[in-house]
Amino acid sequence: MGGLQKKKYESGSATNYISRNKARKKLSLSLADFRRLCILKGIYPHEPKHKKKVNKGSTAPRTFYLLKDIRFLLHEPIVGKFREYKIFVRKLRKAYGKAEWSGVQRMKENKPAYKLDHIVKERYPTFIDAVRDVDDALSMCFLFSTFARTGKCHVQTIQLCRRLSIEWMNYIIASRSLRKVFLSIKGIYYQAEVLGQTITWIIPYQFAHDHPTDVDYRVMATFTELYTTLLGFVNFRLYQTLNLVYPPKLDGQGEFSLKSEFEEDYALESESYTEKLSALSASLARTVPSVEEEEAQLDHFPAEGEDLEKMEARERTELEQNKQKKLFEGLKFFLNREVPRESLAFVIRCFGGQVSWDKSLCIGSTYDETDETITHHIVDRPTIDKQYINRYYIQPQWVYDCVNGKILLPVEEYFLGVTLPPHLSPFVEESEGDYVPPEKLKLLALQRGQKPPEEEEEEEEEEEEDEDDEEEDDQSEDEDEAEDEANLAEMEEKRAQGKSLSVKVTPGKVKPENRMRTEQEEKAEEKRLAIMMMKKREKYLYDKIMFGKKRHVREANKLAAKRKAHDDANKADKKTKKKKC
Amino acid sequence: MRPTHSGTMSTLKHKKRNLEENEDEQLPIFDKDVGEGVHHLTLDDGEEDQGDLSDSEESVFSGLEESGSDSDDEEEEEDEEGVSEEKSSDVEGDETADGDGDDQLSAKEVIKPQTDGQNSKEKKKKKKAAGKEGGKEGVASDTDSGLQISSQVDEYEHDTSDEEDIRNTVGNIPMEWYKDYPHIGYNLDGKKIFKPIRNKDELDEFLDKMENPDYWRTVQDKMTGAEIRLSDEQVDLVHRLQQGTFGDVNFNEYEPAIDFFSNEVMIHPVTNRPQDKRSFIPSLIEKEKVGKLVHAIKMGWIKPRRPKETTPQYYDLWAKEDPNSILGRHKMHVPAPKMKLPGHEESYNPPPEYLMSEEERLAWEQQDPEDRKLSFLPQKFACLRAVPAYSRFIHERFERCLDLYLCPRQRKMRVNVNPEDLIPKLPKPKDLQPFPTTQSLVYRGHSSLVRSISVSPSGQWLISGSDDCTVRFWEVSTARCLKTVEVGGAVKGVAWNPNPSICLVAVSYDDTVVLLNPGLGDRLVCTATDQLISSYEDPEEVKDQLVQWAVAEGEGHELGHRLILKHPKTVRQVTWHGKGDYLACVMPDNGSSLQVVIHQVSKRRTQNPFRKNKGLVQCVSFHPIRPYFFVATQRYVRVYNLIKQELTKKLMANCKWISSMAIHPGGDNVICGSYDCRLAWFDLDLSTKPYKVLRHHKKALRSVAYHRHYPLFASGSDDGSVIVCHGMVYNDLLQNPLIVPVKVLKGHTITHDLGVLDVTFHPTQPWVFSSGADGTVRLFT
């Protein structure tokens, strides 16, 4: 043997990781600053494969960072800024203590600030990376922009968030890249496709927030700091790709048309422009006065076999998308005052519709309620007094369902005072074996171009069906009886074979063999036997997978059963009502 | 409110001044002590000059100070007196006139500058005086005092306390130092102050106390030693001080506060000081400073401060993006997963099946928030208008933030296994035929458990032994019970002699083994067997046998009993050697040396092969070809060579308790069934450990069997099933046996938690018999 004995924990994974406290000491930062740095630089703890080895034999719960990550943080200019800021705070406190107000003033003016541009560039080396990661940034900015301008964070942050979110929405409108919308109980989810990336964000409903006490707003503010920087740059680049002026400007005619006498009443001169932008009712100015956008035609390449199929599929989806983009084109909407204006205006404008609202509701309305050319009037109350003849009065869900269904749905189910059909999540894509709600099936049928049967007819049909059912039932009962008899005979046969000691030979019947069935049975048996021969470990894995599958099926069945029970109850209700009538 | 305010840096200067004033404060007190004479005046003058130099805004200052104290006025008066004595006479008259009435004085002073404006010097003096006053205690200015209600008498007017102190010049020393001297100190002129001539003694004191009515108010002055009688006022003062009230009777603690410097703008200035001259003259120092700044600006040394950027500037950050520039840490980078997209149940108007029922809701509420499958309760709202704010929105965002920066990430390889791939590829059972597939016959007749079955070597007959103390003989093909033999106890084991030329069956019950001649089949064989048994002749030398051999006679003989072997203990299993001459019996008894006996039927001899048995013997078996003997104890199978009389192998079964064992007709493979649901296949050439352990049964195995010709083996278990497996043993030594389960045969009903008790194969056909706890024997073909 010979040679030096190797010491433990001096190589391998123990040296690749560093605990949080050690990292903090290495960087000589306070915990809060370390946290901020990690957030900004996107450093996260790693879970080592062998925790005990990394923890040098101890099993105490610790968070570990990669040593490389921490080394990478060491030469980050922002660490210096943090230290500067710490000193600044100390000086300021001293000045306050001594009541040196002019000193305080001066120091406040020279407050050290840092920029996150380089960090954004570093974290997202390419633009696509940044776009891919913009989900959380959007959700956060939209949340912060709804905060009241008091208390929880700086007013500038809130204003910046508002500005960025408006810019984003305007971009989505201009590029018409919205794909899906979902009204959930938490807020409104939007999904857009930007440069080939699907981006989902959520906006809370427009209510004042009940600020929870167990949330650390400093963490959120740090994230927002990064996210605003990221979103700003992303917006800039996106506007550039569409040849839009970056700090967004309204289109010349749009600006003109938005002039109204209410303007002064509505907002200050300084704010009115952003307010007009946030109205989302006018299009944006372009750097290159655009001729109507030419649709990028897919080039046709000679292709064969699978490629051809793929190509065709792609073309089909392209066509579908184009169609969806122009979903509301030519339609004129008017929003009543109780509907969520911003959301609806955003969605309608994203699909090419025209939208307006009452002048007193918000700046930027383009036409009045009295306009004769309005096709849809969106109302969210049971009745409305004054109704115009040549327009539909519909509930807001119609707009969202149309967007998700990619077609203009029949408006009958969405009239005022009508019980709305369920609003389905567009994000669920049912694979085989999943439970598909009947509404979804209906929607799919509509998309395929099949006309749904009319309500009344349906009812009649239902009745007919009921009768049919009964008849069928009768028939089936007959069949059942026949089957039962056969079964009985079989049983008797068996018994004759087995138990009955009195030897009595009955002429055997030739059983018609169901080949398919026997084959299936054979296969099943084969499988069962093969499963018996599995190794223990594989068996465990197999059982686990099968358990998961079975649970899935069980859940689907449960949902289906629930739905059936509900429908039956409904039907029974209807019938009793009818009878009463 | 500050009419004479001229300076720009007022506040700072002001404070500075204030400090100076405070320093000054002590000085005048000293002055006062020193004197009233000419000294005072000169000193005062000096101070005035000083004041002039530094003091630019006296009025302001005086205006700010508290205005209450009247003593100042008195001092002022004194000063003024001094001045006026020298200068003017008419004023003096005034001053003296209002010696006691301060308010009047102040009124006069207010008026004075207006009326007697010509007397400039006087005025100046006055001002200086005022300045001094301000310096001393923060004086009320002229106008102030005018407003002040100052009806109080000046308490220091008749105050002689200072003089008292000065009468004796020794200072503040302990007076007992003068105890031994006749004097007590020195007066101002340096003369001795003598003590009173005679000190009072106790008696004097007492007399004084008795006689002098003012004794209680008499105090001794320590400094002079004189006795002083306190006046009424002084006594009052002492009382008041004792009570903790103000010393001055007339002092009103609760005077109405007058707010001079309120937010109300008065028409008249608070002070009436005329503005300083320097407030009209441009300051040279300032001019110089400004000049410097102007020059610096002209030269471009000073630049205006750049306006701060409040809004962040955005530009094309990715103008020169380099897709190849990846971070050093990129290799280990684990991008954060995106948030899960919402399903139907999160909708504000979900389909009814997604809403929770009452029980589900309750269950949801009972769960820990971490365990919940959904983090929210699905709800249905009739219209969008009715949807409230989601109370946990900020929480959820915050949790996402925490996840992003705090959650340890790990790259986990998820194997996306298709479960079908996990199933081993085995030859199809169809290709491995023939094997029994269906239950074709049921042999009914026994009323209790059928513990053991055996098939005749020809395959025509079947014997079964049951707990109802009978042995039944069946015809295999028809399931007819040909014969029933009653024995004296529950039958534990039956075994048909494998020799086709002998028709003999061994039946064990209790401690007896009976050799039966069923008399079935070929008559010739039967008679030959009978002859064989009856032709036995007792050997010459009679040895002591372990077992009593007896020949059945009479009724027993009629029934078929031929030989009866009485064992010392209960016999559990009987098994024949392949040749049909030897018979092995197992009498399980832990620790005993007599657990296994081997009988030789032809010689009616019994031998105990083992001197000592290790463990509890479960079953034994002869090797089909070679002279080996297999003994299975609870956990091991031992293989003995009968000729060499030694242990050749010890197989470890890896199970808790072996129940049964079977030897492959080739002799190189053994299967063992155990009570812990396992079936172990041993390849004797390979290892002493099982080549394969099969866990096919759900319950304890009771019996295992090999087919004599076909590559089949079967196992029967308490779960009521018989599993038939294809067990191919190849002649090639390098190729391991192939084991494939081919059929699960079910038919027996489970009674008393027992299912199948014995299985055995048909000697020629691929048929398997099984006997069960339900009292039946079944044939699967």
Coordinates of C-alpha atoms in Angstrom, one line a residue, chain B residues 127-361:
Chain B
K127 CA -29.5 100.8 22.7
K128 CA -26.2 99.7 24.1
A129 CA -27.7 99.1 27.4
A130 CA -30.3 97.1 25.8
G131 CA -27.6 95.1 24.0
K132 CA -26.0 94.4 27.2
E133 CA -29.1 93.3 28.8
G134 CA -29.7 91.0 26.0
G135 CA -26.2 89.7 26.5
K136 CA -26.8 89.1 30.1
E137 CA -29.9 87.2 30.4
G138 CA -31.8 87.3 27.2
V139 CA -33.7 90.4 27.9
A140 CA -37.0 91.5 27.0
S141 CA -36.7 94.4 24.6
D142 CA -38.3 97.7 25.2
T143 CA -41.5 96.9 23.3
D144 CA -41.7 93.6 25.0
S145 CA -41.7 94.9 28.4
G146 CA -44.3 97.3 27.3
L147 CA -46.5 94.4 26.5
Q148 CA -45.5 92.6 29.6
I149 CA -47.7 92.8 32.7
S150 CA -45.1 93.4 35.3
S151 CA -46.9 94.4 38.4
Q152 CA -44.5 92.3 40.6
V153 CA -42.2 94.0 43.1
D154 CA -38.5 93.5 42.3
E155 CA -37.5 90.9 44.8
Y156 CA -33.8 91.7 44.7
E157 CA -34.3 95.3 45.6
H158 CA -34.0 94.8 49.3
D159 CA -32.1 91.7 49.1
T160 CA -29.0 91.8 51.3
S161 CA -28.0 88.3 51.0
D162 CA -24.9 89.2 49.0
E163 CA -23.7 91.7 51.5
E164 CA -24.2 89.2 54.3
D165 CA -21.9 86.8 52.7
I166 CA -19.3 89.5 52.3
R167 CA -19.4 90.6 55.9
N168 CA -17.0 87.8 56.7
T169 CA -14.4 87.3 54.1
V170 CA -13.0 83.9 55.1
G171 CA -15.0 82.3 52.3
N172 CA -16.6 79.0 52.2
I173 CA -14.7 77.1 54.8
P174 CA -15.7 74.9 57.8
M175 CA -16.2 77.4 60.6
E176 CA -14.8 75.0 63.2
W177 CA -11.4 76.1 62.0
Y178 CA -12.0 79.3 64.0
K179 CA -13.2 77.3 67.0
D180 CA -10.2 78.1 69.1
Y181 CA -9.9 81.7 68.2
P182 CA -11.7 84.6 69.7
H183 CA -12.6 85.9 66.3
I184 CA -14.5 84.3 63.6
G185 CA -13.2 85.9 60.5
Y186 CA -12.4 89.2 58.9
N187 CA -14.6 91.9 57.6
L188 CA -14.2 93.8 54.4
D189 CA -11.7 96.2 55.9
G190 CA -9.5 93.3 57.1
K191 CA -10.6 93.7 60.7
K192 CA -11.3 90.8 62.9
I193 CA -14.8 89.9 63.5
F194 CA -15.1 88.8 67.1
K195 CA -17.3 86.1 68.4
P196 CA -20.0 87.1 70.9
I197 CA -18.4 87.5 74.2
R198 CA -20.0 84.7 76.0
N199 CA -21.1 81.4 74.4
K200 CA -24.4 80.2 75.6
D201 CA -24.3 77.1 77.6
E202 CA -27.1 74.5 77.9
L203 CA -28.7 76.4 80.7
D204 CA -28.7 79.6 78.9
E205 CA -30.2 77.9 75.9
F206 CA -32.9 76.4 78.0
L207 CA -33.7 79.6 79.7
D208 CA -33.8 81.3 76.4
K209 CA -36.1 78.7 75.0
M210 CA -38.5 79.1 78.0
E211 CA -38.4 82.9 78.2
N212 CA -37.8 84.2 74.7
P213 CA -41.1 84.1 72.8
D214 CA -39.1 84.5 69.5
Y215 CA -36.8 81.6 70.3
W216 CA -38.3 79.5 67.5
R217 CA -37.6 82.1 64.9
T218 CA -34.1 82.8 66.1
V219 CA -31.3 81.4 64.0
Q220 CA -27.6 81.7 64.5
D221 CA -25.5 83.0 61.7
K222 CA -22.6 80.8 61.3
M223 CA -20.5 83.3 59.6
T224 CA -20.7 85.9 62.3
G225 CA -21.9 84.0 65.2
A226 CA -24.7 86.5 65.7
E227 CA -28.2 85.6 66.4
I228 CA -30.8 86.7 63.9
R229 CA -34.4 86.9 64.5
L230 CA -36.3 86.0 61.3
S231 CA -38.9 88.5 60.2
D232 CA -42.4 87.4 59.4
E233 CA -41.8 87.5 55.7
Q234 CA -38.8 85.2 56.1
V235 CA -40.7 82.8 58.2
D236 CA -43.4 82.8 55.5
L237 CA -40.8 82.1 52.9
V238 CA -39.5 79.2 54.9
H239 CA -43.0 77.8 55.2
R240 CA -43.6 78.1 51.5
L241 CA -40.4 76.5 50.6
Q242 CA -41.1 73.7 53.0
Q243 CA -44.4 73.2 51.3
G244 CA -42.7 73.1 47.9
T245 CA -44.5 76.2 46.5
F246 CA -42.9 79.1 44.9
G247 CA -40.9 81.4 47.1
D248 CA -42.6 84.5 45.8
V249 CA -46.1 85.0 47.0
N250 CA -47.1 87.0 44.1
F251 CA -45.8 84.7 41.5
N252 CA -48.6 83.3 39.3
E253 CA -47.8 80.0 38.0
Y254 CA -50.7 79.9 35.7
E255 CA -50.3 83.0 33.7
P256 CA -52.1 83.1 30.4
A257 CA -49.6 82.3 27.7
I258 CA -49.3 84.9 25.1
D259 CA -48.3 83.6 21.7
F260 CA -46.2 86.3 20.1
F261 CA -44.9 84.5 17.2
S262 CA -48.0 83.0 15.9
N263 CA -49.0 82.4 12.4
E264 CA -51.0 85.5 12.4
V265 CA -49.3 88.4 10.7
M266 CA -49.4 91.5 12.8
I267 CA -49.6 94.9 11.4
H268 CA -46.9 96.2 13.6
P269 CA -43.4 94.7 14.0
V270 CA -42.7 93.0 17.3
T271 CA -39.6 95.0 17.8
N272 CA -39.2 98.5 16.8
R273 CA -35.6 98.4 16.1
P274 CA -34.7 100.4 13.1
Q275 CA -32.8 98.5 10.5
D276 CA -29.1 98.4 10.6
K277 CA -27.0 100.3 8.3
R278 CA -25.2 97.3 7.1
S279 CA -28.5 95.8 5.9
F280 CA -28.5 98.6 3.3
I281 CA -24.8 98.3 2.3
P282 CA -23.8 95.4 0.1
S283 CA -21.4 93.1 1.8
L284 CA -17.9 93.1 0.5
I285 CA -17.2 89.6 1.5
E286 CA -20.2 88.3 -0.3
K287 CA -19.3 90.4 -3.3
E288 CA -15.9 88.7 -3.3
K289 CA -17.4 85.3 -3.0
V290 CA -19.9 85.9 -5.8
G291 CA -17.2 87.3 -7.9
K292 CA -15.2 84.1 -7.5
L293 CA -18.1 82.0 -8.4
V294 CA -18.9 84.1 -11.5
H295 CA -15.3 83.8 -12.6
A296 CA -15.4 80.1 -12.1
I297 CA -18.6 79.8 -14.1
K298 CA -17.2 82.0 -16.8
M299 CA -14.1 79.8 -17.0
G300 CA -16.2 76.7 -17.2
W301 CA -14.9 75.4 -13.9
I302 CA -18.3 75.1 -12.4
K303 CA -20.9 73.3 -14.4
P304 CA -24.6 73.2 -13.6
R305 CA -25.6 69.9 -12.1
R306 CA -26.8 67.5 -14.6
P307 CA -30.5 66.8 -14.3
K308 CA -31.1 63.4 -12.7
E309 CA -32.5 60.7 -14.9
T310 CA -35.6 59.6 -13.2
T311 CA -36.8 57.3 -15.9
P312 CA -34.6 54.4 -17.0
Q313 CA -33.3 54.6 -20.5
Y314 CA -33.8 51.7 -22.7
Y315 CA -31.9 50.9 -25.8
D316 CA -31.3 48.0 -28.0
L317 CA -29.5 45.8 -25.5
W318 CA -29.1 42.9 -27.9
A319 CA -27.9 44.8 -30.8
K320 CA -24.7 42.8 -30.9
E321 CA -25.9 39.6 -29.6
D322 CA -23.7 36.7 -29.7
P323 CA -25.5 33.4 -29.5
N324 CA -22.3 31.6 -28.7
S325 CA -21.6 33.6 -25.6
I326 CA -22.7 31.3 -22.9
L327 CA -22.0 31.7 -19.3
G328 CA -19.3 29.8 -17.5
R329 CA -22.0 28.4 -15.3
H330 CA -24.3 27.6 -18.1
K331 CA -23.3 24.0 -18.1
M332 CA -24.9 23.5 -14.7
H333 CA -27.7 26.0 -15.3
V334 CA -31.2 24.6 -14.6
P335 CA -33.7 27.0 -16.0
A336 CA -36.7 27.6 -13.7
P337 CA -39.7 25.7 -14.8
K338 CA -42.7 27.8 -15.9
M339 CA -45.7 28.0 -13.8
K340 CA -48.4 25.5 -14.3
L341 CA -51.2 26.6 -16.6
P342 CA -54.7 26.6 -15.1
G343 CA -57.2 23.9 -15.8
H344 CA -60.9 24.0 -16.1
E345 CA -61.5 24.0 -12.4
E346 CA -59.9 27.4 -12.0
S347 CA -62.5 29.0 -14.3
Y348 CA -64.8 31.6 -12.9
N349 CA -67.6 29.6 -14.5
P350 CA -66.4 26.0 -14.6
P351 CA -68.4 23.0 -15.8
P352 CA -70.4 21.6 -12.9
E353 CA -68.4 18.4 -12.5
Y354 CA -65.3 20.4 -11.5
L355 CA -67.1 22.0 -8.5
M356 CA -66.5 20.3 -5.2
S357 CA -69.2 18.5 -3.5
E358 CA -69.8 19.1 0.2
E359 CA -67.7 16.2 1.4
E360 CA -64.9 17.0 -1.0
R361 CA -65.0 20.6 0.3

